[in-house]
Amino acid sequence: MRKIMTAALVLLTATVLMGMGSLGGAPEGEVPKTDENIKVQLTDRSGVKIELTRFSMNGKVFIEGKRGAGEMSVFFHDLKEIGFGPVNGDAVPADLLLKSGRRVQLSIRTGAVFHGDTGDGAYQISAPNISRIQIH
């Protein structure tokens, strides 16, 4: 009887855990749908440059992060460039160059994910792996 209960518990646990694989975020291989088609050139930490369309941060057309004790968001269409500094704990410093010429510094969560379309397929990269983003 004990073996049957153990087997049933293992099967139930496996079923629940396998069902969790589809939770959250955009499906793999798909670029999140956005209201704007943001075009960028992204450079990763290894120096690889990639042109992307339908660019977004966590499916949104703005970058968001901490500025001092508060939160701030800036639309990509208002930016020329974003430079990322070295990872500092659970954050990545980002230096935003606005089209107006002003600069703004934000602290971006390391868990932030950027998405885009390469023309050949979907692309995603986390904030700690990015060096620079140039917005076209």
XYZ file of C-alpha atoms in Angstrom:
136
model
C 0.000 0.000 0.000
C 2.827 2.361 0.873
C 4.495 1.794 -2.535
C 1.256 2.652 -4.335
C 0.869 5.903 -2.337
C 4.487 6.858 -3.031
C 4.089 6.187 -6.755
C 0.854 8.200 -6.876
C 2.494 11.136 -5.080
C 5.479 11.081 -7.464
C 3.172 11.024 -10.519
C 1.048 13.865 -9.141
C 4.128 15.992 -8.392
C 5.628 15.340 -11.834
C 2.350 16.259 -13.542
C 2.089 19.567 -11.659
C 5.725 20.513 -12.315
C 5.529 19.659 -16.024
C 2.436 21.841 -16.407
C 4.284 24.885 -15.059
C 6.561 25.095 -18.102
C 4.143 27.284 -20.044
C 3.627 29.925 -17.358
C 4.528 33.584 -17.951
C 6.087 35.656 -20.707
C 5.845 35.397 -24.450
C 5.997 31.940 -25.962
C 9.488 30.871 -26.974
C 10.270 31.820 -30.532
C 7.847 34.746 -30.600
C 8.463 38.481 -30.326
C 5.965 40.265 -28.056
C 3.395 42.331 -29.953
C 3.770 46.083 -29.365
C 1.993 49.259 -30.503
C 5.187 50.622 -32.092
C 7.847 49.117 -34.337
C 11.059 50.240 -32.622
C 14.219 49.575 -34.688
C 17.584 49.269 -32.942
C 21.124 48.056 -33.261
C 22.031 46.078 -30.146
C 25.618 45.279 -29.154
C 26.133 42.498 -26.629
C 29.018 42.229 -24.128
C 31.037 40.098 -26.570
C 30.862 42.830 -29.235
C 28.331 41.128 -31.507
C 26.003 43.657 -33.189
C 22.501 42.761 -34.291
C 19.781 44.765 -36.026
C 16.342 44.297 -34.477
C 12.806 45.429 -35.237
C 9.739 45.219 -32.963
C 12.147 45.886 -30.082
C 10.814 45.913 -26.521
C 11.786 45.543 -22.874
C 9.639 42.888 -21.232
C 7.112 43.435 -24.055
C 6.928 47.216 -23.511
C 8.151 50.039 -25.798
C 9.900 51.865 -22.980
C 12.817 51.245 -20.665
C 12.099 51.321 -16.970
C 14.298 51.318 -13.918
C 15.132 52.960 -10.647
C 16.252 56.565 -10.490
C 17.222 57.363 -6.935
C 14.481 56.099 -4.638
C 11.826 56.212 -7.376
C 10.928 54.406 -10.588
C 11.198 56.010 -14.018
C 10.275 54.980 -17.550
C 11.378 56.523 -20.857
C 9.914 55.617 -24.264
C 12.399 54.158 -26.733
C 11.205 56.624 -29.416
C 12.545 59.455 -27.197
C 16.035 57.900 -27.013
C 19.095 57.894 -29.264
C 21.234 55.451 -27.313
C 21.532 53.409 -24.127
C 24.893 52.361 -22.685
C 25.025 49.637 -20.033
C 27.638 49.535 -17.276
C 28.923 46.532 -15.317
C 26.440 44.509 -13.273
C 26.178 45.741 -9.688
C 24.364 43.179 -7.521
C 20.859 42.727 -8.922
C 21.009 45.815 -11.159
C 22.731 47.099 -14.295
C 23.422 50.843 -14.608
C 22.098 52.337 -17.835
C 23.125 55.705 -19.293
C 20.309 56.980 -21.522
C 21.011 59.587 -24.206
C 17.749 61.292 -25.128
C 17.065 62.803 -28.558
C 16.997 66.169 -26.778
C 20.687 65.687 -25.905
C 20.039 65.243 -22.185
C 21.371 62.236 -20.292
C 19.504 60.206 -17.679
C 20.900 57.393 -15.529
C 18.699 54.456 -14.522
C 19.332 51.247 -12.663
C 17.827 48.324 -14.608
C 16.893 44.999 -12.976
C 19.167 42.138 -14.038
C 16.030 40.097 -14.758
C 14.861 42.529 -17.457
C 14.642 40.880 -20.875
C 14.807 42.680 -24.212
C 13.094 41.202 -27.281
C 13.278 41.850 -31.000
C 12.919 40.381 -34.470
C 16.105 39.749 -36.483
C 14.226 39.136 -39.708
C 15.371 35.524 -39.433
C 13.760 34.806 -36.089
C 12.959 35.987 -32.598
C 15.758 37.294 -30.388
C 15.925 37.865 -26.656
C 18.685 38.948 -24.315
C 18.842 39.864 -20.640
C 20.055 43.272 -19.454
C 23.402 42.064 -17.980
C 24.448 40.767 -21.406
C 23.963 44.070 -23.260
C 26.675 46.649 -23.865
C 24.860 49.252 -26.009
C 21.555 49.879 -27.778
C 21.302 52.454 -30.580
C 17.742 53.424 -31.493
C 17.107 54.272 -35.165
